[in-house]
C-alpha cells in the first residue's frame, strides 16, 4: 500500500511543477478519461489516478482537498435533468456571473460571464482575445512572469488577488470584478 | 413488429385435416377471430398470434390498436402504415439510453416528425401518443394538435426539441369539434344508400357536399393536405361507417370525453421553455385528468393554472414545477382534494403559522392520494405538513429533496404502506435503516447521489445502508443504488434476503473500484445476484470486475433482458460469455471496457434477436464493425465519429436490427456501415 502511495506522490509532484494554469488534473479530464480506457487491464492504477487518498484508506475523510477528480463524460450515469437539482443544492445560486473587466490604458471596460468558462485556461484565452494582449501561462512561483500583463481580481473581502491561485470553482464565486494590470507595476507585483 | 423467431407449437390447418381432426383454423369465421383477438392486449402475444398463419396474421393486423415500437429506426413509418390500418395508441422510443448521459452528439436523430406526418394520414383517430427519448419539434406538436379529433393523451419522456410554441398548439387545440365530423359521416351514409338505390341525383349531391367540405376542413387546418383527407375518406367501408355512426351517437352524449385528458412531460432536458402555453387552454376545457409539467423550467401563469385546476373536476394527477410556491400550492390543492398523485412546487417560502396550519389541513384532506413528489428545497421545518397525506401513500419521490436522516426517519414513520421510494443519499445509511424498519412492504428503492462528481466529499450511502434495507424489506425487487463503496459480502447477503430482484442496478461511483474491505474484485457480488435472483430482468454492474462476473451472468442469468456494463471485464471472453449465455438478452450497453472485435463478432446471430447493442470507448476498430455489417445485412451497424479520435478506431458503435434498412436521416457524423 505504501509503495503505491509513494508512486502517486511522485505523479503529483511532476504535475505540480508543470507550468500551466489551474489545479493539477483540472485540464486533464479528457486525457484521463482516455487513459482510463487504456488502463483497463490495470484497474488499480486508473482508480488511483483519480483519487489516491480515497482508495488507500478505509473511509477516512481527508482534511485537505485532494487532487481534482478527473471527470469522465457521462459518468456516473446521472441523467441531465437532475443536474439542475445538483447545481442548486451544492453550489452558489445565481444565473450567470457577469463581472466587469478593466484593462489599464483601455478607454472602456468590458463585462464577461465567468460561468461560461470551464477553467482558468479558457478565461485567460478569452481575455487575451478580448483585449488583444498576451498574458501567457501561470505558475505558482512566478505568477505571469514574462508577460507585460497580469490578470487580477477583487475578491469578496475587497482585496486584489492574482488570478490563478485558488481552485476555479472558488475563484468564480469570490470574484467581484477583474483588472488586467499592465507594465512595470504588473511585473514588479507578480514577482512578489 | 418484433420478429419472434420462436415457432408457436400449433398444428397448421393442413396437418389438422390430415390428422383426421375436424377442427381446422380456417373454419373459424373471421368475425369470431377478430372479436377474440381484439381482447388480446400484449404486443408480444399479438406478435406470436401473427405468426400462426396468413389468416391469423391478417386478423391480427386489422384488430391491433396499440402500437409499441421500441426502436424507431427498426422499422419505417411506411411499413407500419401498410401493416396496421387501425391504430389508436402509439408508444415510440428513439435514442439509445446512453444519450441521457450526454454520450450522443446533438442532432443524432430520432425525430418524431415523419411519424406524426404518417399518423395524420393513416391514423386520423389516434388517441394516445407516448414518446421516449425522441426529438419533438414545435412543428410536429402543431401537426399533432390539429390532426387528431379524438386525441386524448400526450406523454413526452426525456424528449427535447420543443418549446412554448409547440405546447401552445397542444393546449389551444385540446378540444375536438364534433359537428363537422358527424356531418361528414352522415353524408357518407346517405351516399351509400343512394348508390344502392341507383339514385344518381343524391349521389351527385353528396359528392358536391363532400368536395366543398374537403376544401373547407383543410382550410381549417384539421388535415394536413387535401390528399390526406381524400385518402382518409377512402378508408370508410360500409360496415365500418355504420358502426361509426352508432358510436358517434353514443359518444356525442359523452362529448367531454373526446378531448385531451393527459399532458405528461417527464424528465425533460434543461432547455428553457416559456410558460405561456398553460394559458392557452380554452376556458371551456374541462376534461384534463393528468397534468405533469414538473420537469419544465417554464414560469407559468398561476392564475391560469388555478382556473384550469378548478374547472377540471376529473383531475387526478397534478405535478407542477418549481415556479409554484407553497402559498400557491395551497390554493391548488384545496381545489383538487380528489388527486391521486401530487407533485408539489418549491417548498422554499416562509409561512405564517396560519398558512402552515392550512397547508397541513389540506394535505390531510387528500383521501385518495397515492403518490407524492416535488418537494424542492423542503426543510425539516415544513416537511411535517405532508404527514397527513402519508398513510395511504404508495410512491414517495424525494429525489429533488436533500433530506437528512433525522427528518427523513420521522417522515417514514408516517408511511407504512410505501411500495416505491426514491431518495437522495443525503439521508445516509442511518436514513436507510429507517427505511428497513418503517416500510416492510417496500418493493422499489432508488437512491440518487447528491454529489456524483465528489466535489464536496459527502458520505452518501454505503453497503451497510443497503443491507439494512434488505433486512427489513424482503419484498424488494427493484433497486437503483448509487454509492461510493460496497463489499461482496454485503451484496451476497442482500440477495439472500431479497431473492426476488427483477431489476438490480448498482452503481459504485468510482470506476473500477474493488471491494473496499478485501480489495478483491466485485465478481462475487454479481455472481451471487445472477445465481440467486432467478427472475432478474435488468442488471447494471460496476466496480472492479473481471471476466468471471460475465461468466456467471452468462451461465445463470437466464431471464436477463437488459445489461449495462461500464469500466469492467478483462478480455473479449467477458462479452462472449454474455452473448453466448443469456437467451433473453435484448439490450446490451457497454462503455469503457476492454472488449474488441473478437467479442463483437461472437454475437452475430444474437444481435438479430436483440433490440440493440451499444459499445463506446472499447477496443473496436472500423474493420471489425465493417465485418459485422457485411456478415449481418439485416443489422444497422452505425459508428458515431468523434472528431478527435483516429480514423481506424470505432469509438461509439450502435448496432440494431431493422427491417427498414439504413437510416435515411443520419447526420454526417453517423456512418452506417
Short mmCIF file of C-alpha atoms in Angstrom, two decimals, chain B residues 127-601:
data_model
loop_
_atom_site.label_atom_id
_atom_site.label_comp_id
_atom_site.label_asym_id
_atom_site.label_seq_id
_atom_site.Cartn_x
_atom_site.Cartn_y
_atom_site.Cartn_z
CA UNK B 127 -55.95 8.91 -29.29
CA UNK B 128 -52.65 8.49 -27.49
CA UNK B 129 -49.02 9.21 -28.25
CA UNK B 130 -46.26 8.33 -25.79
CA UNK B 131 -42.72 9.18 -26.79
CA UNK B 132 -39.44 8.47 -25.07
CA UNK B 133 -36.04 9.91 -25.98
CA UNK B 134 -37.23 11.46 -29.20
CA UNK B 135 -36.69 14.86 -30.71
CA UNK B 136 -40.05 16.60 -30.97
CA UNK B 137 -40.13 19.90 -32.82
CA UNK B 138 -42.78 22.57 -32.42
CA UNK B 139 -43.92 21.83 -35.97
CA UNK B 140 -44.57 18.23 -35.04
CA UNK B 141 -46.55 19.30 -31.97
CA UNK B 142 -48.62 21.69 -34.08
CA UNK B 143 -49.37 18.98 -36.61
CA UNK B 144 -50.27 16.65 -33.79
CA UNK B 145 -52.55 19.21 -32.18
CA UNK B 146 -54.52 19.83 -35.37
CA UNK B 147 -54.71 16.38 -36.95
CA UNK B 148 -56.50 14.14 -34.50
CA UNK B 149 -60.05 14.94 -33.42
CA UNK B 150 -60.05 12.11 -30.87
CA UNK B 151 -56.69 12.88 -29.34
CA UNK B 152 -56.61 12.26 -25.60
CA UNK B 153 -53.15 11.69 -24.20
CA UNK B 154 -49.70 13.05 -24.92
CA UNK B 155 -46.70 11.86 -22.94
CA UNK B 156 -43.16 13.12 -23.59
CA UNK B 157 -40.47 11.41 -21.57
CA UNK B 158 -36.85 12.54 -21.92
CA UNK B 159 -37.71 14.34 -25.16
CA UNK B 160 -36.22 17.53 -26.48
CA UNK B 161 -36.61 19.96 -29.35
CA UNK B 162 -39.86 21.64 -28.42
CA UNK B 163 -40.65 24.97 -26.88
CA UNK B 164 -43.52 27.05 -25.61
CA UNK B 165 -44.93 27.35 -29.14
CA UNK B 166 -45.39 23.63 -29.56
CA UNK B 167 -47.10 23.26 -26.20
CA UNK B 168 -49.25 26.31 -27.05
CA UNK B 169 -50.57 24.43 -30.03
CA UNK B 170 -51.43 21.37 -27.94
CA UNK B 171 -53.23 23.48 -25.36
CA UNK B 172 -55.10 25.55 -27.92
CA UNK B 173 -56.40 22.57 -29.87
CA UNK B 174 -57.20 20.33 -26.95
CA UNK B 175 -60.88 20.10 -27.70
CA UNK B 176 -62.36 18.33 -30.67
CA UNK B 177 -65.01 19.82 -32.83
CA UNK B 178 -67.53 17.11 -33.23
CA UNK B 179 -70.12 18.53 -35.55
CA UNK B 180 -68.32 18.73 -38.91
CA UNK B 181 -67.19 15.18 -38.33
CA UNK B 182 -70.69 13.98 -37.57
CA UNK B 183 -71.96 15.62 -40.72
CA UNK B 184 -69.31 14.00 -42.86
CA UNK B 185 -70.31 10.58 -41.62
CA UNK B 186 -73.96 11.32 -42.24
CA UNK B 187 -73.18 12.34 -45.79
CA UNK B 188 -71.25 9.12 -46.31
CA UNK B 189 -74.19 7.11 -45.07
CA UNK B 190 -76.62 8.84 -47.38
CA UNK B 191 -74.19 8.37 -50.26
CA UNK B 192 -74.03 4.65 -49.68
CA UNK B 193 -77.80 4.32 -49.61
CA UNK B 194 -78.10 6.42 -52.74
CA UNK B 195 -75.63 4.22 -54.58
CA UNK B 196 -77.60 1.14 -53.57
CA UNK B 197 -80.83 2.76 -54.78
CA UNK B 198 -79.16 3.97 -58.00
CA UNK B 199 -80.28 7.44 -57.11
CA UNK B 200 -77.80 9.42 -59.19
CA UNK B 201 -79.16 12.77 -58.13
CA UNK B 202 -78.45 12.09 -54.46
CA UNK B 203 -75.08 10.60 -55.27
CA UNK B 204 -74.08 13.77 -57.08
CA UNK B 205 -75.44 15.98 -54.28
CA UNK B 206 -73.45 14.04 -51.70
CA UNK B 207 -70.36 14.28 -53.80
CA UNK B 208 -70.73 18.06 -54.15
CA UNK B 209 -71.19 18.47 -50.41
CA UNK B 210 -68.18 16.31 -49.73
CA UNK B 211 -65.92 18.09 -52.18
CA UNK B 212 -66.77 21.51 -50.79
CA UNK B 213 -66.35 20.23 -47.23
CA UNK B 214 -62.99 18.71 -48.02
CA UNK B 215 -61.80 22.14 -49.07
CA UNK B 216 -63.37 23.77 -46.02
CA UNK B 217 -61.92 21.41 -43.47
CA UNK B 218 -58.47 21.52 -44.97
CA UNK B 219 -58.64 25.29 -44.71
CA UNK B 220 -59.38 24.80 -41.05
CA UNK B 221 -56.07 23.06 -40.88
CA UNK B 222 -57.58 19.93 -39.46
CA UNK B 223 -55.92 17.70 -42.05
CA UNK B 224 -52.57 18.43 -43.45
CA UNK B 225 -53.44 18.15 -47.15
CA UNK B 226 -56.49 17.62 -49.29
CA UNK B 227 -54.89 14.42 -50.41
CA UNK B 228 -54.79 13.11 -46.88
CA UNK B 229 -58.46 13.98 -46.42
CA UNK B 230 -59.35 12.07 -49.56
CA UNK B 231 -57.34 9.04 -48.53
CA UNK B 232 -58.94 9.33 -45.10
CA UNK B 233 -62.39 9.23 -46.62
CA UNK B 234 -61.47 6.29 -48.79
CA UNK B 235 -60.94 4.20 -45.71
CA UNK B 236 -64.62 4.04 -44.99
CA UNK B 237 -66.00 0.61 -45.58
CA UNK B 238 -69.75 0.10 -45.30
CA UNK B 239 -69.88 -1.73 -42.05
CA UNK B 240 -67.23 0.46 -40.56
CA UNK B 241 -69.10 3.60 -41.45
CA UNK B 242 -72.31 2.34 -39.89
CA UNK B 243 -70.51 1.28 -36.77
CA UNK B 244 -69.02 4.75 -36.53
CA UNK B 245 -72.43 6.31 -36.91
CA UNK B 246 -73.65 4.30 -33.97
CA UNK B 247 -70.61 5.14 -31.88
CA UNK B 248 -70.93 8.77 -32.78
CA UNK B 249 -74.41 8.87 -31.35
CA UNK B 250 -73.21 7.37 -28.08
CA UNK B 251 -70.10 9.46 -27.79
CA UNK B 252 -71.90 12.65 -28.67
CA UNK B 253 -73.56 12.29 -25.33
CA UNK B 254 -70.16 11.93 -23.72
CA UNK B 255 -68.84 14.98 -25.50
CA UNK B 256 -66.26 15.84 -22.91
CA UNK B 257 -64.54 12.51 -23.14
CA UNK B 258 -63.36 13.15 -26.66
CA UNK B 259 -60.97 15.84 -25.58
CA UNK B 260 -57.47 15.95 -24.17
CA UNK B 261 -57.22 14.13 -20.88
CA UNK B 262 -53.48 13.80 -20.41
CA UNK B 263 -50.48 16.06 -20.89
CA UNK B 264 -47.47 14.42 -19.33
CA UNK B 265 -43.97 15.82 -19.74
CA UNK B 266 -41.30 13.95 -17.83
CA UNK B 267 -37.57 14.17 -17.43
CA UNK B 268 -37.27 16.98 -19.86
CA UNK B 269 -33.79 18.35 -20.51
CA UNK B 270 -32.53 21.59 -19.14
CA UNK B 271 -33.77 23.74 -22.01
CA UNK B 272 -35.60 26.85 -21.02
CA UNK B 273 -39.15 26.81 -22.28
CA UNK B 274 -41.57 29.66 -21.82
CA UNK B 275 -44.66 29.25 -19.69
CA UNK B 276 -47.27 30.87 -21.87
CA UNK B 277 -48.65 27.55 -23.09
CA UNK B 278 -50.61 26.91 -19.93
CA UNK B 279 -52.68 30.00 -20.53
CA UNK B 280 -53.72 28.64 -23.94
CA UNK B 281 -56.17 26.07 -22.64
CA UNK B 282 -59.64 27.35 -23.58
CA UNK B 283 -61.94 28.46 -20.78
CA UNK B 284 -64.47 25.75 -21.54
CA UNK B 285 -61.87 22.98 -21.45
CA UNK B 286 -62.69 20.74 -18.51
CA UNK B 287 -61.59 17.20 -19.34
CA UNK B 288 -58.00 17.16 -18.12
CA UNK B 289 -57.15 14.21 -15.88
CA UNK B 290 -53.36 14.22 -15.93
CA UNK B 291 -51.15 17.31 -15.98
CA UNK B 292 -47.45 16.91 -15.38
CA UNK B 293 -45.00 19.71 -16.14
CA UNK B 294 -42.70 19.20 -13.17
CA UNK B 295 -39.53 18.93 -15.20
CA UNK B 296 -40.13 22.04 -17.33
CA UNK B 297 -38.32 25.22 -16.48
CA UNK B 298 -41.28 27.37 -17.51
CA UNK B 299 -42.71 30.04 -15.34
CA UNK B 300 -46.43 29.53 -15.86
CA UNK B 301 -49.23 31.93 -15.10
CA UNK B 302 -50.54 30.87 -11.73
CA UNK B 303 -53.96 32.40 -12.37
CA UNK B 304 -54.35 30.30 -15.49
CA UNK B 305 -53.24 27.19 -13.62
CA UNK B 306 -55.64 27.85 -10.76
CA UNK B 307 -58.55 28.32 -13.14
CA UNK B 308 -57.63 25.16 -15.02
CA UNK B 309 -57.46 23.07 -11.85
CA UNK B 310 -60.71 24.47 -10.55
CA UNK B 311 -62.71 23.58 -13.64
CA UNK B 312 -61.15 20.15 -14.33
CA UNK B 313 -63.07 18.13 -11.79
CA UNK B 314 -61.64 14.84 -13.05
CA UNK B 315 -58.06 15.87 -12.46
CA UNK B 316 -56.29 13.05 -10.67
CA UNK B 317 -52.62 13.67 -11.41
CA UNK B 318 -51.14 17.15 -10.92
CA UNK B 319 -47.40 17.68 -10.94
CA UNK B 320 -46.34 21.30 -11.03
CA UNK B 321 -42.86 22.73 -11.35
CA UNK B 322 -40.68 24.76 -9.04
CA UNK B 323 -42.20 28.06 -10.09
CA UNK B 324 -45.24 27.28 -7.93
CA UNK B 325 -44.65 28.27 -4.32
CA UNK B 326 -46.26 26.96 -1.13
CA UNK B 327 -48.96 29.58 -0.90
CA UNK B 328 -49.98 28.86 -4.46
CA UNK B 329 -49.80 25.13 -3.84
CA UNK B 330 -52.25 25.53 -1.01
CA UNK B 331 -54.71 27.27 -3.31
CA UNK B 332 -54.39 24.48 -5.85
CA UNK B 333 -54.83 21.56 -3.54
CA UNK B 334 -57.97 22.91 -1.89
CA UNK B 335 -59.46 22.85 -5.38
CA UNK B 336 -58.42 19.27 -6.03
CA UNK B 337 -58.74 17.01 -2.96
CA UNK B 338 -59.52 14.14 -5.33
CA UNK B 339 -55.93 13.95 -6.59
CA UNK B 340 -54.25 10.55 -6.55
CA UNK B 341 -50.82 11.90 -7.47
CA UNK B 342 -49.38 15.25 -6.45
CA UNK B 343 -46.10 16.84 -7.42
CA UNK B 344 -45.57 19.94 -5.33
CA UNK B 345 -43.68 23.03 -6.29
CA UNK B 346 -40.99 24.71 -4.28
CA UNK B 347 -41.13 24.40 -0.50
CA UNK B 348 -38.87 27.37 0.00
CA UNK B 349 -41.09 30.04 1.40
CA UNK B 350 -41.64 31.48 4.82
CA UNK B 351 -45.10 30.59 6.06
CA UNK B 352 -47.11 32.20 8.80
CA UNK B 353 -48.40 29.76 11.43
CA UNK B 354 -51.84 30.14 9.92
CA UNK B 355 -50.58 29.27 6.44
CA UNK B 356 -48.74 26.29 7.85
CA UNK B 357 -51.89 25.04 9.52
CA UNK B 358 -53.96 25.49 6.37
CA UNK B 359 -51.45 23.52 4.39
CA UNK B 360 -51.43 20.75 6.95
CA UNK B 361 -55.20 20.51 6.80
CA UNK B 362 -55.22 20.45 3.03
CA UNK B 363 -52.79 17.57 2.95
CA UNK B 364 -54.91 15.71 5.45
CA UNK B 365 -57.92 16.18 3.21
CA UNK B 366 -56.47 14.05 0.45
CA UNK B 367 -58.49 10.88 0.68
CA UNK B 368 -57.07 9.03 -2.29
CA UNK B 369 -53.53 10.23 -2.61
CA UNK B 370 -51.06 7.52 -3.58
CA UNK B 371 -48.03 9.34 -4.92
CA UNK B 372 -46.15 12.41 -3.78
CA UNK B 373 -43.18 14.12 -5.46
CA UNK B 374 -41.56 17.52 -5.99
CA UNK B 375 -40.74 18.97 -2.58
CA UNK B 376 -37.94 21.15 -3.90
CA UNK B 377 -35.92 22.83 -1.15
CA UNK B 378 -38.05 21.30 1.59
CA UNK B 379 -36.60 21.75 5.05
CA UNK B 380 -37.19 19.90 8.29
CA UNK B 381 -39.36 22.81 9.37
CA UNK B 382 -42.02 22.37 6.71
CA UNK B 383 -41.73 18.71 5.84
CA UNK B 384 -44.27 17.74 8.53
CA UNK B 385 -47.11 19.47 6.64
CA UNK B 386 -47.31 16.44 4.38
CA UNK B 387 -47.63 13.87 7.17
CA UNK B 388 -51.41 13.87 6.94
CA UNK B 389 -51.25 12.56 3.39
CA UNK B 390 -48.76 9.79 4.06
CA UNK B 391 -50.84 6.97 5.48
CA UNK B 392 -52.07 5.70 2.13
CA UNK B 393 -49.01 6.71 0.14
CA UNK B 394 -47.53 4.01 -2.07
CA UNK B 395 -44.98 6.09 -4.01
CA UNK B 396 -42.82 8.76 -2.40
CA UNK B 397 -40.39 10.56 -4.67
CA UNK B 398 -37.88 12.58 -2.63
CA UNK B 399 -35.29 12.72 -5.38
CA UNK B 400 -35.48 16.51 -5.50
CA UNK B 401 -35.28 16.96 -1.73
CA UNK B 402 -31.93 16.68 0.02
CA UNK B 403 -33.20 15.37 3.34
CA UNK B 404 -31.06 14.45 6.31
CA UNK B 405 -31.52 11.19 8.15
CA UNK B 406 -33.36 12.65 11.15
CA UNK B 407 -36.22 14.36 9.35
CA UNK B 408 -36.34 11.51 6.84
CA UNK B 409 -36.79 8.90 9.56
CA UNK B 410 -39.55 10.93 11.16
CA UNK B 411 -41.32 11.19 7.83
CA UNK B 412 -41.06 7.47 7.13
CA UNK B 413 -42.76 6.65 10.40
CA UNK B 414 -45.91 8.04 8.76
CA UNK B 415 -45.55 5.98 5.56
CA UNK B 416 -46.07 2.32 6.40
CA UNK B 417 -47.62 1.45 3.07
CA UNK B 418 -44.84 2.60 0.80
CA UNK B 419 -44.16 0.40 -2.18
CA UNK B 420 -41.80 2.69 -4.08
CA UNK B 421 -39.31 5.13 -2.61
CA UNK B 422 -36.86 7.47 -4.35
CA UNK B 423 -34.39 9.37 -2.17
CA UNK B 424 -31.13 11.30 -2.29
CA UNK B 425 -28.11 9.88 -0.49
CA UNK B 426 -28.02 12.80 1.94
CA UNK B 427 -30.18 10.60 4.15
CA UNK B 428 -27.14 8.35 4.54
CA UNK B 429 -27.07 4.84 5.95
CA UNK B 430 -28.96 5.91 9.03
CA UNK B 431 -31.83 7.04 6.88
CA UNK B 432 -31.84 3.73 5.06
CA UNK B 433 -32.01 1.90 8.37
CA UNK B 434 -35.26 3.77 8.95
CA UNK B 435 -36.49 2.53 5.58
CA UNK B 436 -35.79 -1.02 6.65
CA UNK B 437 -37.73 -0.59 9.86
CA UNK B 438 -40.64 1.56 8.69
CA UNK B 439 -41.51 0.26 5.24
CA UNK B 440 -41.92 -3.51 5.26
CA UNK B 441 -43.92 -3.55 2.04
CA UNK B 442 -41.29 -1.74 0.01
CA UNK B 443 -40.78 -3.11 -3.50
CA UNK B 444 -38.67 -0.47 -5.17
CA UNK B 445 -35.85 1.73 -3.85
CA UNK B 446 -33.83 4.29 -5.78
CA UNK B 447 -31.02 6.20 -4.09
CA UNK B 448 -29.58 9.11 -6.09
CA UNK B 449 -26.25 10.81 -5.41
CA UNK B 450 -26.33 14.41 -4.21
CA UNK B 451 -22.73 14.81 -5.23
CA UNK B 452 -21.92 12.49 -8.12
CA UNK B 453 -18.66 14.21 -9.06
CA UNK B 454 -17.44 14.03 -5.48
CA UNK B 455 -16.73 17.73 -5.22
CA UNK B 456 -17.86 18.01 -1.65
CA UNK B 457 -16.92 14.64 -0.21
CA UNK B 458 -20.25 13.78 1.26
CA UNK B 459 -20.53 10.38 2.88
CA UNK B 460 -23.56 9.28 0.93
CA UNK B 461 -24.68 5.72 1.40
CA UNK B 462 -22.66 2.53 1.67
CA UNK B 463 -23.03 -1.22 1.92
CA UNK B 464 -24.50 -1.02 5.40
CA UNK B 465 -27.45 1.12 4.28
CA UNK B 466 -28.33 -1.30 1.51
CA UNK B 467 -28.00 -4.23 3.93
CA UNK B 468 -30.33 -2.54 6.41
CA UNK B 469 -32.98 -2.09 3.74
CA UNK B 470 -32.70 -5.70 2.61
CA UNK B 471 -33.20 -6.96 6.16
CA UNK B 472 -36.40 -5.01 6.63
CA UNK B 473 -37.88 -5.02 3.13
CA UNK B 474 -37.99 -8.60 1.97
CA UNK B 475 -40.25 -7.83 -0.96
CA UNK B 476 -37.72 -5.55 -2.58
CA UNK B 477 -37.46 -6.33 -6.29
CA UNK B 478 -36.26 -3.09 -7.90
CA UNK B 479 -33.16 -1.25 -6.77
CA UNK B 480 -31.10 1.61 -8.19
CA UNK B 481 -28.28 2.37 -5.78
CA UNK B 482 -25.50 4.94 -6.18
CA UNK B 483 -22.74 4.55 -3.60
CA UNK B 484 -19.05 5.13 -3.07
CA UNK B 485 -18.22 1.76 -1.62
CA UNK B 486 -19.57 -1.74 -1.46
CA UNK B 487 -18.45 -5.19 -0.43
CA UNK B 488 -19.02 -8.59 -1.93
CA UNK B 489 -20.23 -9.94 1.37
CA UNK B 490 -22.92 -7.29 1.65
CA UNK B 491 -24.33 -7.99 -1.80
CA UNK B 492 -24.33 -11.74 -1.18
CA UNK B 493 -26.37 -11.20 1.99
CA UNK B 494 -28.65 -8.67 0.32
CA UNK B 495 -29.71 -11.05 -2.43
CA UNK B 496 -30.20 -13.83 0.10
CA UNK B 497 -32.60 -11.54 1.95
CA UNK B 498 -34.31 -10.43 -1.24
CA UNK B 499 -34.07 -13.14 -3.88
CA UNK B 500 -36.88 -11.72 -5.98
CA UNK B 501 -34.93 -8.92 -7.62
CA UNK B 502 -36.07 -8.24 -11.16
CA UNK B 503 -34.06 -5.01 -11.54
CA UNK B 504 -30.66 -4.73 -9.87
CA UNK B 505 -28.78 -1.55 -10.75
CA UNK B 506 -25.77 -0.96 -8.56
CA UNK B 507 -23.51 1.98 -9.32
CA UNK B 508 -20.28 2.18 -7.39
CA UNK B 509 -19.38 5.66 -8.47
CA UNK B 510 -15.63 5.35 -8.66
CA UNK B 511 -14.89 3.43 -11.89
CA UNK B 512 -13.21 0.09 -11.32
CA UNK B 513 -13.31 0.21 -7.55
CA UNK B 514 -12.80 -3.06 -5.68
CA UNK B 515 -14.45 -4.37 -2.50
CA UNK B 516 -13.31 -1.75 -0.01
CA UNK B 517 -12.59 -4.24 2.76
CA UNK B 518 -10.97 -7.16 0.96
CA UNK B 519 -9.72 -5.22 -2.06
CA UNK B 520 -10.97 -8.05 -4.22
CA UNK B 521 -12.89 -7.50 -7.44
CA UNK B 522 -16.67 -7.35 -7.07
CA UNK B 523 -17.11 -10.54 -9.11
CA UNK B 524 -18.52 -12.49 -6.19
CA UNK B 525 -21.24 -9.90 -5.64
CA UNK B 526 -22.65 -10.04 -9.12
CA UNK B 527 -22.21 -13.79 -9.34
CA UNK B 528 -24.48 -14.01 -6.31
CA UNK B 529 -27.00 -11.69 -7.95
CA UNK B 530 -27.04 -13.77 -11.12
CA UNK B 531 -27.32 -17.08 -9.28
CA UNK B 532 -29.79 -16.14 -6.57
CA UNK B 533 -32.12 -13.82 -8.43
CA UNK B 534 -33.64 -16.14 -10.96
CA UNK B 535 -36.19 -13.56 -12.08
CA UNK B 536 -33.54 -10.96 -12.87
CA UNK B 537 -34.52 -8.94 -15.96
CA UNK B 538 -32.29 -5.92 -15.72
CA UNK B 539 -28.76 -5.65 -14.36
CA UNK B 540 -26.25 -2.80 -14.16
CA UNK B 541 -22.82 -3.73 -12.90
CA UNK B 542 -20.00 -1.57 -11.56
CA UNK B 543 -16.83 -1.68 -9.53
CA UNK B 544 -13.71 -3.68 -10.31
CA UNK B 545 -14.87 -6.67 -12.35
CA UNK B 546 -13.03 -9.42 -14.20
CA UNK B 547 -14.34 -11.79 -16.85
CA UNK B 548 -15.53 -14.03 -14.05
CA UNK B 549 -18.54 -11.77 -13.48
CA UNK B 550 -19.63 -12.20 -17.04
CA UNK B 551 -19.09 -15.95 -16.96
CA UNK B 552 -21.54 -16.11 -14.09
CA UNK B 553 -24.00 -13.79 -15.77
CA UNK B 554 -23.91 -15.82 -18.95
CA UNK B 555 -24.33 -19.04 -17.03
CA UNK B 556 -27.08 -18.11 -14.58
CA UNK B 557 -28.99 -15.04 -15.71
CA UNK B 558 -31.49 -16.85 -17.88
CA UNK B 559 -34.14 -14.17 -17.74
CA UNK B 560 -31.85 -11.21 -18.22
CA UNK B 561 -33.11 -8.76 -20.82
CA UNK B 562 -31.06 -5.61 -20.22
CA UNK B 563 -27.40 -5.44 -19.18
CA UNK B 564 -25.36 -2.26 -18.61
CA UNK B 565 -21.61 -2.53 -18.22
CA UNK B 566 -19.01 0.18 -17.56
CA UNK B 567 -15.28 0.04 -16.81
CA UNK B 568 -15.38 -3.72 -16.37
CA UNK B 569 -14.07 -7.01 -17.72
CA UNK B 570 -10.58 -8.20 -18.54
CA UNK B 571 -10.83 -9.56 -22.07
CA UNK B 572 -13.08 -10.41 -25.00
CA UNK B 573 -14.12 -13.52 -23.16
CA UNK B 574 -16.28 -11.49 -20.80
CA UNK B 575 -18.56 -10.16 -23.51
CA UNK B 576 -18.54 -13.52 -25.28
CA UNK B 577 -19.86 -15.28 -22.19
CA UNK B 578 -22.80 -12.91 -22.03
CA UNK B 579 -23.59 -13.18 -25.72
CA UNK B 580 -23.39 -16.95 -25.66
CA UNK B 581 -25.24 -17.29 -22.40
CA UNK B 582 -28.21 -15.03 -21.82
CA UNK B 583 -31.02 -16.31 -24.03
CA UNK B 584 -33.42 -13.45 -23.42
CA UNK B 585 -30.96 -10.60 -23.81
CA UNK B 586 -32.49 -7.67 -25.66
CA UNK B 587 -30.42 -4.63 -24.79
CA UNK B 588 -26.70 -4.58 -24.13
CA UNK B 589 -24.93 -1.31 -23.39
CA UNK B 590 -21.21 -1.22 -22.77
CA UNK B 591 -18.75 1.60 -22.20
CA UNK B 592 -15.04 1.75 -21.43
CA UNK B 593 -14.41 -1.99 -21.41
CA UNK B 594 -11.55 -3.97 -22.99
CA UNK B 595 -13.84 -5.76 -25.45
CA UNK B 596 -12.65 -5.83 -29.03
CA UNK B 597 -13.62 -7.09 -32.43
CA UNK B 598 -13.49 -10.75 -31.45
CA UNK B 599 -16.07 -10.09 -28.74
CA UNK B 600 -18.25 -8.05 -31.11
CA UNK B 601 -18.19 -10.74 -33.76
#
